[in-house]
DNA sequence: ACCTGAACACCGTTCAAGT
DNA sequence: ACCTGAACACCGTTCAAGT
């Protein structure tokens, strides 16, 4: 609809991609649009609402194309496992394009229609897997929380500064021992392939879902 | 050691507890200590380092009491399952005391000795469970990422504003349907007991760890 | 050694005014 | 209807000065 609003959100997203989320100030966004900071307010309504708008952008890119009344023929269902994998990977791809996404998604409910469609994708996969209905919302929260947390950890630097785990150097400390670290030193020294780790985690999550489903009568 | 530094960190933590992480400004902390903002710098060294100091506080409260050379007798090992549960619950308790913790932990590597001790606790539990050594670091990241993400979701509001999931109201939308939501409406309307959900998630994680361990030869 | 005061370059947002 | 300009109450941080 309103072209001005889209233009402002474009500028905010571009700014976050280029210089990080902290660089998204009303003043900086306004300058990029070529307007005074106060001119943004009627269109996006304050800083917090601007961030909500950015989340909206993310979700509309993530959501699978809508099924229109008389649209293209729907491809055959590839099975819940593949559906879940595809969903996780498209989320992962979005986080690679927009590394600031995870941080933002933790702090905004994002109850837009697109967000609901994304959640529904996971619900559908879990139902197809045979997870008891009473458990589906919990398991969806578990899966999405992990995926978001994984992306946020990488972006925020929680997993360490570079490719190597800094905890590798702490096999033994002067005044307290870390038996676990000591036993794992060779594996902690190895650089980590984060995308491969995500795939392994996904395989484990799928296994867990199978186990939960097999409890059902 | 330096009493002034501890005093400053005390003030910062108290401020975050009372008025949220955003209220922790150099100026506000200084005022609480009864000093000029610039007086903080020699003791904590800048805002970012102050936040690191707060993380340090959290980790030292979380870590189990150190085994001193000639200390109290060590209680019998309660088994890796109970060890993991206790660890998760003590983390959960910390997040309840300091709701800002999860957000901060995502953005700070926290490679202090206390942090390493906390990670080692999980390593030890996973090794005792029989998880292959090559997989222990990955599984530790999976478990801790989920726990942190769960706390951050609750605090950040990602799971909805109150006790009720707002997505419950979207069983059917005017111009696009959400079959998963529609099928789950009764369960989505129920308020969620987050502490109970965490226990269920923990049980699932333990089950997953058992499955990973049983793959090993 | 420890602290202060003034200053600089930033924030989000209100409010009255312009066209 | 849409935008500007000045102002207010905040930030983190530098730098020179005080005791």
Short mmCIF file of N, CA, C and O in Angstrom, two decimals, chain A residues 95-160:
data_model
loop_
_atom_site.label_atom_id
_atom_site.label_comp_id
_atom_site.label_asym_id
_atom_site.label_seq_id
_atom_site.Cartn_x
_atom_site.Cartn_y
_atom_site.Cartn_z
N UNK A 95 18.45 -16.06 8.25
CA UNK A 95 19.35 -15.56 9.28
C UNK A 95 20.73 -15.24 8.70
O UNK A 95 21.43 -14.38 9.22
N UNK A 96 21.12 -15.96 7.67
CA UNK A 96 22.42 -15.66 7.03
C UNK A 96 22.33 -14.35 6.25
O UNK A 96 23.29 -13.60 6.20
N UNK A 97 21.18 -14.11 5.64
CA UNK A 97 21.01 -12.84 4.92
C UNK A 97 20.89 -11.69 5.90
O UNK A 97 21.36 -10.58 5.63
N UNK A 98 20.20 -11.93 7.00
CA UNK A 98 19.93 -10.88 7.99
C UNK A 98 20.35 -11.36 9.38
O UNK A 98 19.50 -11.78 10.17
N UNK A 99 21.64 -11.24 9.69
CA UNK A 99 22.14 -11.81 10.95
C UNK A 99 21.50 -11.20 12.20
O UNK A 99 21.54 -11.80 13.26
N UNK A 100 20.91 -10.05 12.07
CA UNK A 100 20.29 -9.38 13.21
C UNK A 100 18.90 -9.96 13.51
O UNK A 100 18.28 -9.63 14.52
N UNK A 101 18.42 -10.86 12.65
CA UNK A 101 17.05 -11.35 12.77
C UNK A 101 16.78 -12.08 14.09
O UNK A 101 15.80 -11.79 14.77
N UNK A 102 17.68 -12.98 14.46
CA UNK A 102 17.44 -13.81 15.64
C UNK A 102 17.26 -12.95 16.89
O UNK A 102 16.31 -13.13 17.65
N UNK A 103 18.17 -12.01 17.09
CA UNK A 103 18.10 -11.11 18.24
C UNK A 103 16.74 -10.42 18.31
O UNK A 103 16.12 -10.34 19.37
N UNK A 104 16.30 -9.94 17.15
CA UNK A 104 15.05 -9.19 17.10
C UNK A 104 13.85 -10.09 17.37
O UNK A 104 12.91 -9.70 18.06
N UNK A 105 13.89 -11.30 16.81
CA UNK A 105 12.75 -12.20 16.94
C UNK A 105 12.53 -12.65 18.39
O UNK A 105 11.42 -13.02 18.77
N UNK A 106 13.61 -12.63 19.19
CA UNK A 106 13.45 -13.02 20.60
C UNK A 106 12.66 -11.99 21.39
O UNK A 106 12.07 -12.31 22.41
N UNK A 107 12.67 -10.76 20.93
CA UNK A 107 12.08 -9.69 21.74
C UNK A 107 10.78 -9.13 21.18
O UNK A 107 10.23 -8.19 21.73
N UNK A 108 10.29 -9.73 20.09
CA UNK A 108 9.03 -9.25 19.49
C UNK A 108 8.09 -10.43 19.30
O UNK A 108 8.44 -11.39 18.62
N UNK A 109 6.89 -10.39 19.84
CA UNK A 109 5.94 -11.50 19.68
C UNK A 109 5.69 -11.87 18.22
O UNK A 109 5.60 -13.03 17.90
N UNK A 110 5.61 -10.90 17.33
CA UNK A 110 5.37 -11.14 15.90
C UNK A 110 4.14 -12.01 15.66
O UNK A 110 4.22 -13.17 15.32
N UNK A 111 3.01 -11.42 15.90
CA UNK A 111 1.74 -12.13 15.76
C UNK A 111 1.09 -11.77 14.43
O UNK A 111 -0.12 -11.78 14.31
N UNK A 112 1.90 -11.45 13.44
CA UNK A 112 1.34 -11.14 12.14
C UNK A 112 0.83 -12.41 11.47
O UNK A 112 1.09 -13.52 11.92
N UNK A 113 0.11 -12.20 10.38
CA UNK A 113 -0.42 -13.35 9.65
C UNK A 113 0.70 -14.21 9.08
O UNK A 113 0.64 -15.44 9.12
N UNK A 114 1.75 -13.58 8.58
CA UNK A 114 2.88 -14.33 8.03
C UNK A 114 3.56 -15.17 9.10
O UNK A 114 3.97 -16.31 8.84
N UNK A 115 3.70 -14.60 10.31
CA UNK A 115 4.31 -15.34 11.41
C UNK A 115 3.46 -16.56 11.77
O UNK A 115 3.98 -17.65 11.98
N UNK A 116 2.15 -16.34 11.81
CA UNK A 116 1.25 -17.45 12.12
C UNK A 116 1.37 -18.54 11.05
O UNK A 116 1.31 -19.74 11.36
N UNK A 117 1.53 -18.15 9.79
CA UNK A 117 1.68 -19.13 8.72
C UNK A 117 2.95 -19.96 8.91
O UNK A 117 2.96 -21.17 8.65
N UNK A 118 4.03 -19.30 9.35
CA UNK A 118 5.28 -20.03 9.59
C UNK A 118 5.10 -21.04 10.72
O UNK A 118 5.52 -22.20 10.61
N UNK A 119 4.47 -20.60 11.82
CA UNK A 119 4.22 -21.51 12.93
C UNK A 119 3.33 -22.67 12.46
O UNK A 119 3.55 -23.83 12.83
N UNK A 120 2.36 -22.34 11.63
CA UNK A 120 1.43 -23.37 11.16
C UNK A 120 2.16 -24.45 10.36
O UNK A 120 1.77 -25.63 10.39
N UNK A 121 3.18 -24.06 9.65
CA UNK A 121 3.99 -25.02 8.90
C UNK A 121 4.57 -26.08 9.84
O UNK A 121 4.55 -27.28 9.53
N UNK A 122 5.05 -25.63 10.99
CA UNK A 122 5.62 -26.57 11.97
C UNK A 122 4.51 -27.40 12.61
O UNK A 122 4.66 -28.62 12.78
N UNK A 123 3.41 -26.75 12.96
CA UNK A 123 2.27 -27.49 13.52
C UNK A 123 1.87 -28.64 12.59
O UNK A 123 1.67 -29.78 13.01
N UNK A 124 1.75 -28.30 11.31
CA UNK A 124 1.31 -29.30 10.33
C UNK A 124 2.29 -30.47 10.27
O UNK A 124 1.88 -31.64 10.24
N UNK A 125 3.58 -30.16 10.30
CA UNK A 125 4.59 -31.22 10.26
C UNK A 125 4.49 -32.11 11.50
O UNK A 125 4.55 -33.34 11.41
N UNK A 126 4.32 -31.48 12.67
CA UNK A 126 4.25 -32.26 13.92
C UNK A 126 3.00 -33.12 13.97
O UNK A 126 3.05 -34.27 14.42
N UNK A 127 1.88 -32.57 13.47
CA UNK A 127 0.65 -33.35 13.42
C UNK A 127 0.81 -34.54 12.47
O UNK A 127 0.42 -35.66 12.79
N UNK A 128 1.44 -34.27 11.32
CA UNK A 128 1.66 -35.34 10.35
C UNK A 128 2.59 -36.42 10.92
O UNK A 128 2.47 -37.60 10.58
N UNK A 129 3.50 -36.00 11.80
CA UNK A 129 4.44 -36.96 12.40
C UNK A 129 3.74 -37.85 13.42
O UNK A 129 4.26 -38.89 13.80
N UNK A 130 2.57 -37.41 13.88
CA UNK A 130 1.83 -38.18 14.86
C UNK A 130 2.05 -37.75 16.30
O UNK A 130 1.74 -38.48 17.24
N UNK A 131 2.56 -36.54 16.48
CA UNK A 131 2.71 -36.00 17.83
C UNK A 131 1.31 -35.74 18.40
O UNK A 131 0.47 -35.15 17.71
N UNK A 132 1.05 -36.18 19.65
CA UNK A 132 -0.27 -35.94 20.25
C UNK A 132 -0.61 -34.45 20.24
O UNK A 132 0.25 -33.63 20.53
N UNK A 133 -1.86 -34.15 19.91
CA UNK A 133 -2.26 -32.75 19.76
C UNK A 133 -1.92 -31.90 20.99
O UNK A 133 -1.51 -30.75 20.86
N UNK A 134 -2.08 -32.48 22.17
CA UNK A 134 -1.82 -31.72 23.40
C UNK A 134 -0.36 -31.30 23.52
O UNK A 134 -0.03 -30.36 24.23
N UNK A 135 0.50 -31.99 22.79
CA UNK A 135 1.93 -31.70 22.93
C UNK A 135 2.47 -30.84 21.79
O UNK A 135 3.60 -30.36 21.86
N UNK A 136 1.69 -30.69 20.71
CA UNK A 136 2.19 -29.99 19.53
C UNK A 136 2.66 -28.56 19.83
O UNK A 136 3.77 -28.19 19.44
N UNK A 137 1.87 -27.75 20.56
CA UNK A 137 2.35 -26.38 20.82
C UNK A 137 3.67 -26.36 21.59
O UNK A 137 4.57 -25.59 21.27
N UNK A 138 3.79 -27.23 22.58
CA UNK A 138 5.04 -27.29 23.33
C UNK A 138 6.22 -27.67 22.44
O UNK A 138 7.27 -27.03 22.46
N UNK A 139 6.03 -28.70 21.63
CA UNK A 139 7.14 -29.17 20.80
C UNK A 139 7.50 -28.11 19.74
O UNK A 139 8.67 -27.91 19.43
N UNK A 140 6.49 -27.41 19.24
CA UNK A 140 6.78 -26.32 18.30
C UNK A 140 7.64 -25.25 18.96
O UNK A 140 8.62 -24.78 18.37
N UNK A 141 7.29 -24.91 20.20
CA UNK A 141 8.10 -23.91 20.92
C UNK A 141 9.51 -24.42 21.14
O UNK A 141 10.48 -23.66 21.01
N UNK A 142 9.63 -25.71 21.42
CA UNK A 142 10.95 -26.29 21.65
C UNK A 142 11.79 -26.18 20.39
O UNK A 142 12.93 -25.71 20.41
N UNK A 143 11.24 -26.60 19.27
CA UNK A 143 11.98 -26.60 18.00
C UNK A 143 12.34 -25.18 17.58
O UNK A 143 13.51 -24.88 17.27
N UNK A 144 11.37 -24.28 17.59
CA UNK A 144 11.64 -22.92 17.11
C UNK A 144 12.56 -22.18 18.06
O UNK A 144 13.41 -21.39 17.63
N UNK A 145 12.44 -22.45 19.36
CA UNK A 145 13.33 -21.81 20.34
C UNK A 145 14.76 -22.25 20.10
O UNK A 145 15.69 -21.43 20.13
N UNK A 146 14.94 -23.53 19.84
CA UNK A 146 16.30 -23.99 19.59
C UNK A 146 16.88 -23.34 18.33
O UNK A 146 18.00 -22.83 18.35
N UNK A 147 16.12 -23.34 17.24
CA UNK A 147 16.63 -22.80 15.98
C UNK A 147 16.99 -21.32 16.13
O UNK A 147 18.05 -20.87 15.70
N UNK A 148 16.08 -20.57 16.77
CA UNK A 148 16.34 -19.15 16.98
C UNK A 148 17.54 -18.95 17.89
O UNK A 148 18.38 -18.08 17.64
N UNK A 149 17.61 -19.75 18.95
CA UNK A 149 18.72 -19.63 19.89
C UNK A 149 20.05 -19.96 19.24
O UNK A 149 21.06 -19.32 19.52
N UNK A 150 20.03 -20.93 18.35
CA UNK A 150 21.26 -21.31 17.66
C UNK A 150 21.76 -20.15 16.81
O UNK A 150 22.94 -19.79 16.85
N UNK A 151 20.87 -19.55 16.06
CA UNK A 151 21.24 -18.41 15.23
C UNK A 151 21.68 -17.22 16.10
O UNK A 151 22.67 -16.56 15.79
N UNK A 152 20.96 -16.99 17.18
CA UNK A 152 21.32 -15.87 18.06
C UNK A 152 22.67 -16.10 18.71
O UNK A 152 23.45 -15.16 18.91
N UNK A 153 22.98 -17.34 19.04
CA UNK A 153 24.27 -17.66 19.66
C UNK A 153 25.41 -17.38 18.70
O UNK A 153 26.44 -16.80 19.08
N UNK A 154 25.23 -17.79 17.45
CA UNK A 154 26.26 -17.57 16.46
C UNK A 154 26.47 -16.07 16.23
O UNK A 154 27.60 -15.58 16.23
N UNK A 155 25.38 -15.37 16.06
CA UNK A 155 25.46 -13.95 15.78
C UNK A 155 25.99 -13.17 16.98
O UNK A 155 26.83 -12.29 16.84
N UNK A 156 25.49 -13.53 18.18
CA UNK A 156 25.87 -12.79 19.37
C UNK A 156 27.28 -13.10 19.83
O UNK A 156 27.84 -12.36 20.61
N UNK A 157 27.83 -14.22 19.36
CA UNK A 157 29.21 -14.55 19.72
C UNK A 157 29.30 -15.48 20.92
O UNK A 157 30.37 -15.71 21.45
N UNK A 158 28.16 -16.06 21.33
CA UNK A 158 28.18 -16.93 22.50
C UNK A 158 29.00 -18.19 22.26
O UNK A 158 29.57 -18.77 23.19
N UNK A 159 29.06 -18.65 21.02
CA UNK A 159 29.80 -19.88 20.71
C UNK A 159 31.28 -19.61 20.53
O UNK A 159 32.01 -20.50 20.09
N UNK A 160 31.72 -18.41 20.83
CA UNK A 160 33.14 -18.13 20.72
C UNK A 160 33.43 -17.18 19.58
O UNK A 160 32.61 -17.02 18.68
#
